[in-house]
Short mmCIF file of C-alpha atoms and ligand atoms in Angstrom, two decimals:
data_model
loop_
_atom_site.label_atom_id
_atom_site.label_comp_id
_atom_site.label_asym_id
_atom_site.label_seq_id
_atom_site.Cartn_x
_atom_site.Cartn_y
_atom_site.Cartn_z
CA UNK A 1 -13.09 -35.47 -1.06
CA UNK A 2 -14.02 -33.75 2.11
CA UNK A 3 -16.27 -30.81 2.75
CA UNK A 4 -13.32 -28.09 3.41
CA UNK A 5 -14.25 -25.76 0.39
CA UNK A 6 -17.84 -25.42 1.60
CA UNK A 7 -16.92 -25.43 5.37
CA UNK A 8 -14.51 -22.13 4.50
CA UNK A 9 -17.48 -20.53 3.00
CA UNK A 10 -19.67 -21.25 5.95
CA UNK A 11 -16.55 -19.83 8.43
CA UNK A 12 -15.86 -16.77 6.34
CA UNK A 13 -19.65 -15.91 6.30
CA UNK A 14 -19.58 -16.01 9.70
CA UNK A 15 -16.80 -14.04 10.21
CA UNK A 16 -18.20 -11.58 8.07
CA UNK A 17 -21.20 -11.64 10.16
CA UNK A 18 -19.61 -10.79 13.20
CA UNK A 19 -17.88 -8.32 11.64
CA UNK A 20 -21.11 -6.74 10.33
CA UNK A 21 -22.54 -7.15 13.67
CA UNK A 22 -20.45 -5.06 15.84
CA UNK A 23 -19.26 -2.60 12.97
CA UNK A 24 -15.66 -3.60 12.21
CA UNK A 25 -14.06 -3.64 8.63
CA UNK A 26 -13.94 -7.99 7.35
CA UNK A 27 -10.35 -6.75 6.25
CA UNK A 28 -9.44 -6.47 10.07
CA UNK A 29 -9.91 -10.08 10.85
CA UNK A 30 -7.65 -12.96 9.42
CA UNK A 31 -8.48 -16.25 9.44
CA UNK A 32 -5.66 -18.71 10.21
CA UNK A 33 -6.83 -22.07 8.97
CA UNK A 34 -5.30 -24.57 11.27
CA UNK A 35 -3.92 -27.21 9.45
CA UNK A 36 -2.39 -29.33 12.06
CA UNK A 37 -2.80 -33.19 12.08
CA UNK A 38 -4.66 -33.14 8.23
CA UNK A 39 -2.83 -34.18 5.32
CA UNK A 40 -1.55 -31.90 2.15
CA UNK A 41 -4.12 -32.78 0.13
CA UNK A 42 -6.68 -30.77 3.10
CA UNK A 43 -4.66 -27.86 2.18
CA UNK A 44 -4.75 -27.85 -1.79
CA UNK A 45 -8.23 -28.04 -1.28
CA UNK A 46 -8.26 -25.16 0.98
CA UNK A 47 -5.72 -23.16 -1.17
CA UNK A 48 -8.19 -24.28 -4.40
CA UNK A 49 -11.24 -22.59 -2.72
CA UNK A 50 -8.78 -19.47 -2.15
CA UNK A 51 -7.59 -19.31 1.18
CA UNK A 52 -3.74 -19.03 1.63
CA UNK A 53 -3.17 -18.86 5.54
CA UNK A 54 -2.54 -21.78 7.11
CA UNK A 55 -1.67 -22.93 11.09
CA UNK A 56 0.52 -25.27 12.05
CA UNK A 57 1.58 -26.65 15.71
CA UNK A 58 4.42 -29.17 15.05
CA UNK A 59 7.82 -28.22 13.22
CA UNK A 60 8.31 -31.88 11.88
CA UNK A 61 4.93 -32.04 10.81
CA UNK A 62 4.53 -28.60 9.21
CA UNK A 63 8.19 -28.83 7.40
CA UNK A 64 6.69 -31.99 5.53
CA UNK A 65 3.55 -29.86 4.77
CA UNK A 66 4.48 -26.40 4.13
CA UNK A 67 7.52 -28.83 1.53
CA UNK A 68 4.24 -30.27 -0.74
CA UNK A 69 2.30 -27.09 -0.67
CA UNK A 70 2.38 -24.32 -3.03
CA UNK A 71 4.76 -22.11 -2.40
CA UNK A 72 2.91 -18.27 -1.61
CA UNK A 73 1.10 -19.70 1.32
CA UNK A 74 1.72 -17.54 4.81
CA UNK A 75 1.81 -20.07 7.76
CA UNK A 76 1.69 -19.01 11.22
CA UNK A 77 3.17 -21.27 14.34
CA UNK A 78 0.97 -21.47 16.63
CA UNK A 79 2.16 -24.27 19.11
CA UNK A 80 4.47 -24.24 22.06
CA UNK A 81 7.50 -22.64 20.52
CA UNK A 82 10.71 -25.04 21.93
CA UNK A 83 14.40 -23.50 22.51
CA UNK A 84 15.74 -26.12 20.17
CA UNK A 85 13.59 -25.94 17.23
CA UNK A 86 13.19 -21.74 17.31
CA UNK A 87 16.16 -21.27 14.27
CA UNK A 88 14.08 -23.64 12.20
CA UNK A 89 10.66 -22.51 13.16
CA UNK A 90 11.68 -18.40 12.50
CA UNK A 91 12.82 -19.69 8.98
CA UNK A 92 9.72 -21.45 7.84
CA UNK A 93 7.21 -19.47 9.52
CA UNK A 94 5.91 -15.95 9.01
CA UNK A 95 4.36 -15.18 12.07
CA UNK A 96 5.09 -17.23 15.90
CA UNK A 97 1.65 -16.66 17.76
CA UNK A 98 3.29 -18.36 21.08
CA UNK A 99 6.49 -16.13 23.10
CA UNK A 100 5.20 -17.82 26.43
CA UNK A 101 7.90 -16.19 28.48
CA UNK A 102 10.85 -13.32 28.56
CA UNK A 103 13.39 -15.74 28.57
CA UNK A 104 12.26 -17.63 25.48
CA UNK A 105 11.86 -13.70 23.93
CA UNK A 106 15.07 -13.07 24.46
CA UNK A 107 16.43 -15.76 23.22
CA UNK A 108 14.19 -15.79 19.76
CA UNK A 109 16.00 -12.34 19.91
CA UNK A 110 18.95 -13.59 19.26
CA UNK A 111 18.33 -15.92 16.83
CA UNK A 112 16.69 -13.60 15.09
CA UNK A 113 19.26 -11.67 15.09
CA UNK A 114 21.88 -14.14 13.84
CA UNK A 115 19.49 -15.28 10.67
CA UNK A 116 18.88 -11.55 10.15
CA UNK A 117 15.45 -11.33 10.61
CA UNK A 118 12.73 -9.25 12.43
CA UNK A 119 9.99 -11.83 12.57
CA UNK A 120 6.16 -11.33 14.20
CA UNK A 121 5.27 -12.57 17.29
CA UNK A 122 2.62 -12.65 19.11
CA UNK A 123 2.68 -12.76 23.04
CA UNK A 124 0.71 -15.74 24.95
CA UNK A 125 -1.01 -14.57 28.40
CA UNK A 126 -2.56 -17.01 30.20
CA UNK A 127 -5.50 -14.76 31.03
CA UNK A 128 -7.43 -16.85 33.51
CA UNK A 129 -3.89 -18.10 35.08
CA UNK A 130 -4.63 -21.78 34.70
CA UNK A 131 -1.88 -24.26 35.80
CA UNK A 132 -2.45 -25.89 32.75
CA UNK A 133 -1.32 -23.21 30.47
CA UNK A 134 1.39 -21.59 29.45
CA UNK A 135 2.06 -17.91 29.40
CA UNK A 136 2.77 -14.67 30.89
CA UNK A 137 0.34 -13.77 33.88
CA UNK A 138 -1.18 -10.33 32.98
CA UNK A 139 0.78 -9.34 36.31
CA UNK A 140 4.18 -10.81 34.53
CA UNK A 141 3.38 -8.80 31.41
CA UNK A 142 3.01 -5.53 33.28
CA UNK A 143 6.55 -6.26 34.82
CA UNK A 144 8.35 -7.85 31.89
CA UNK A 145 6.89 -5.49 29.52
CA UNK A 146 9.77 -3.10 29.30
CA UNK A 147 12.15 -6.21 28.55
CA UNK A 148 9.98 -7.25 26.10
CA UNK A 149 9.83 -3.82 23.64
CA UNK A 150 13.70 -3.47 24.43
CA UNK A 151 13.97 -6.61 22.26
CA UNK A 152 15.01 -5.13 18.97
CA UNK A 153 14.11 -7.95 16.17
CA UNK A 154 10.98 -8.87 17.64
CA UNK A 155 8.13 -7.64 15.52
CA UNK A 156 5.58 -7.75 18.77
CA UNK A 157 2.18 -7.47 17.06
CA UNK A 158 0.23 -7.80 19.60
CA UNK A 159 -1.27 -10.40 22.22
CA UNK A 160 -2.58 -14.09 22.52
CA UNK A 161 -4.61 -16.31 24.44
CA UNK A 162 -6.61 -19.30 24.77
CA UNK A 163 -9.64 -18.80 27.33
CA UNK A 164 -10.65 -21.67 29.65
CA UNK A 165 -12.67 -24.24 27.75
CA UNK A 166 -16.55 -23.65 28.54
CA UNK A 167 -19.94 -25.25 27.46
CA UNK A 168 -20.43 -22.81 25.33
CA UNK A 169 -19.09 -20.13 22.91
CA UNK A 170 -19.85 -17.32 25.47
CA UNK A 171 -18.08 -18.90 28.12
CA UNK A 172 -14.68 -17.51 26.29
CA UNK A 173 -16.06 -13.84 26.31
CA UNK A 174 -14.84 -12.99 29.40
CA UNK A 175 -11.53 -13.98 28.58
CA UNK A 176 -11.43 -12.15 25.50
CA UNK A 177 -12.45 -9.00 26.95
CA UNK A 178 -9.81 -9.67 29.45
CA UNK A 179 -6.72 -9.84 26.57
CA UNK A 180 -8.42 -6.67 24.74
CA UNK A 181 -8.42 -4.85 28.67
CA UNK A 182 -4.70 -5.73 28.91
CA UNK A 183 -3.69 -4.97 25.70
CA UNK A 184 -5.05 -1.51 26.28
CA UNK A 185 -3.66 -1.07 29.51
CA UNK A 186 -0.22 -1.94 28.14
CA UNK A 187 -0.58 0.04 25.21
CA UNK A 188 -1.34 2.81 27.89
CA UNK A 189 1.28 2.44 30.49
CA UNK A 190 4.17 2.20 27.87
CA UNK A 191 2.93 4.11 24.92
CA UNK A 192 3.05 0.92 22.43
CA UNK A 193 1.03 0.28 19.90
CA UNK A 194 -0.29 -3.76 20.05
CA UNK A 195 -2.35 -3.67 17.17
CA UNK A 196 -3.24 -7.49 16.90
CA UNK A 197 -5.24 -9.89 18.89
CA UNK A 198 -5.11 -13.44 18.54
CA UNK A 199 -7.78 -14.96 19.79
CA UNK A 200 -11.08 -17.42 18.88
CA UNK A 201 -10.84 -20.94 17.89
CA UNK A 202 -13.57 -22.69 16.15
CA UNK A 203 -15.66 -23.24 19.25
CA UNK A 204 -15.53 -18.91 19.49
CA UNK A 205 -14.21 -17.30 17.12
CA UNK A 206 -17.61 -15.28 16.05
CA UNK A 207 -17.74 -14.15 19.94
CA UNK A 208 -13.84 -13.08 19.49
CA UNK A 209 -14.08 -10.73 16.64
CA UNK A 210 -17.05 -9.33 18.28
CA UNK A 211 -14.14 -8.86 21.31
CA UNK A 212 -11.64 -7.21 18.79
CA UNK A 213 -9.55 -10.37 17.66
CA UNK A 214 -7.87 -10.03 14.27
CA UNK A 215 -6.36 -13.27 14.24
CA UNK A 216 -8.77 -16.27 13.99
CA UNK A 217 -7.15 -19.71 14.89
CA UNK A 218 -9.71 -22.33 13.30
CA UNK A 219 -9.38 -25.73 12.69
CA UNK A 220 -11.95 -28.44 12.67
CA UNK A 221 -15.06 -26.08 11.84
CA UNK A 222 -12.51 -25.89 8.53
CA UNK A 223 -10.88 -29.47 7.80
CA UNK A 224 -13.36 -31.49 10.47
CA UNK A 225 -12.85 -33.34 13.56
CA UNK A 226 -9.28 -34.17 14.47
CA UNK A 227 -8.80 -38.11 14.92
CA UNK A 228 -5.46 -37.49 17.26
CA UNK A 229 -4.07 -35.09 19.09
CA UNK A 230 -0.95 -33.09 18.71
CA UNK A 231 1.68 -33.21 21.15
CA UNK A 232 3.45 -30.02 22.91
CA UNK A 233 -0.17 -28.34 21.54
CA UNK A 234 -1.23 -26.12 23.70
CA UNK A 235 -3.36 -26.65 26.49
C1 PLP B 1 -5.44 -26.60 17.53
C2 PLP B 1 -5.41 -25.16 17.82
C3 PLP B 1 -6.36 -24.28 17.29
C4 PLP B 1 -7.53 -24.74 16.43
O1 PLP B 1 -8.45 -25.44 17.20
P1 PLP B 1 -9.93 -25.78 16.64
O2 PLP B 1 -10.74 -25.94 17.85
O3 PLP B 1 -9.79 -27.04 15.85
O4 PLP B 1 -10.35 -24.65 15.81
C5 PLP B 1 -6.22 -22.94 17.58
N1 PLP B 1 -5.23 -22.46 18.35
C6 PLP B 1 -4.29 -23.28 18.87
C7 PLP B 1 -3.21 -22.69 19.69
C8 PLP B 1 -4.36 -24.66 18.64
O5 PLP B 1 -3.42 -25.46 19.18
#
């Protein structure tokens, strides 16, 4: 047996904690359990002690999983979303949390269109523009913007992003500020409403609800240290 039942209560005291500290409702911020690399059985026990949303990164891997897991679950995508594998990813998953560029939006589009669907999406920005990274610059989101909301079977909830990696938790405040900035200013310039912020990993995610995230990717403060890493993860 592992620890995960008591590590979810220490994560979902915390949230609530942040929550209290900076005066925002605990029913505004979802936690996405990120489930990637850690067997079934890490799941039942999660599902056991209650929780029901999971993360995954990897189609292969997640079919096997989300296959041997209750059914009733909600999993989110939240790796590098490839051309090839979008049909089968929109079919399994309820929410993608990476459209990384206009092209790759319009062509979700149009799968989504052929499956009949309107799924929820999230939109990456690579808010410190790191070579590293995927995502639109906030420059490219200002531009592409319009060709993003004339998308009809996107469900565009909001925006993503995954600050620089610092030394400590408040390194990724600045970052976070800067995807709550831009989501305003977008929201602004083309009278949209982007309701959702995904944002906060288990490094941060205390410092991003305090920054106005509502989605919560965490991982190893849930299941525990990773022993491998995921390919086409995000950087
Ligand atoms: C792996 C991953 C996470 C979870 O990371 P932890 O540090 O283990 O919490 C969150 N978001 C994305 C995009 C990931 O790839």
């Amino acid at each position: 047996m592992s620890d995960v039942s008591e590590n979810l209560s220490v994560v979902l005291a915390a949230i609530h904690n942040a929550c209290v500290r900076v005066g925002r409702r605990r029913e505004s911020v979802e936690l996405i359990a990120v489930s990637k690399t850690f067997s079934c059985d890490f799941v039942r026990e999660a599902v056991e002690a209650g929780h029901l949303v999971f993360g995954e990164s990897k189609l292969q891997e997640a079919e096997l999983k989300i296959a041997a897991s209750p059914s009733g679950l909600h999993w989110h995508f939240i790796g590098r979303l490839q051309r090839n594998k979008v049909r089968r990813i929109m079919q399994e998953f309820e929410v993608i949390h990476a459209i990384d560029s206009l092209r790759l939006a319009s062509f979700a589009d149009e799968i989504a269109c052929e499956l009949g669907l309107f799924p929820k999406v999230f939109i990456q920005v690579n808010i410190a523009s790191e070579a590293s990274k995927g995502g639109f610059s906030p420059e490219t989101l200002h531009g592409e913007m319009e060709s993003l909301l004339a998308l009809k079977r996107l469900e565009i909830m909001g925006l993503m992003c995954i600050p620089p990696a610092g030394p400590t938790a408040e390194s990724s405040r600045p970052g976070f500020v800067a995807l709550r900035e831009l989501r305003d200013a977008v929201e602004a310039r083309y009278d949209v409403k982007l309701p959702s912020l995904s944002m906060g990993m288990s490094g941060d995610y205390e410092v991003a609800i305090e920054e106005g995230a509502t989605h919560v990717r965490v991982g190893s403060a849930i299941f525990g240290k990773r022993s491998y890493q995921v390919d086409g993860e995000l950087g």
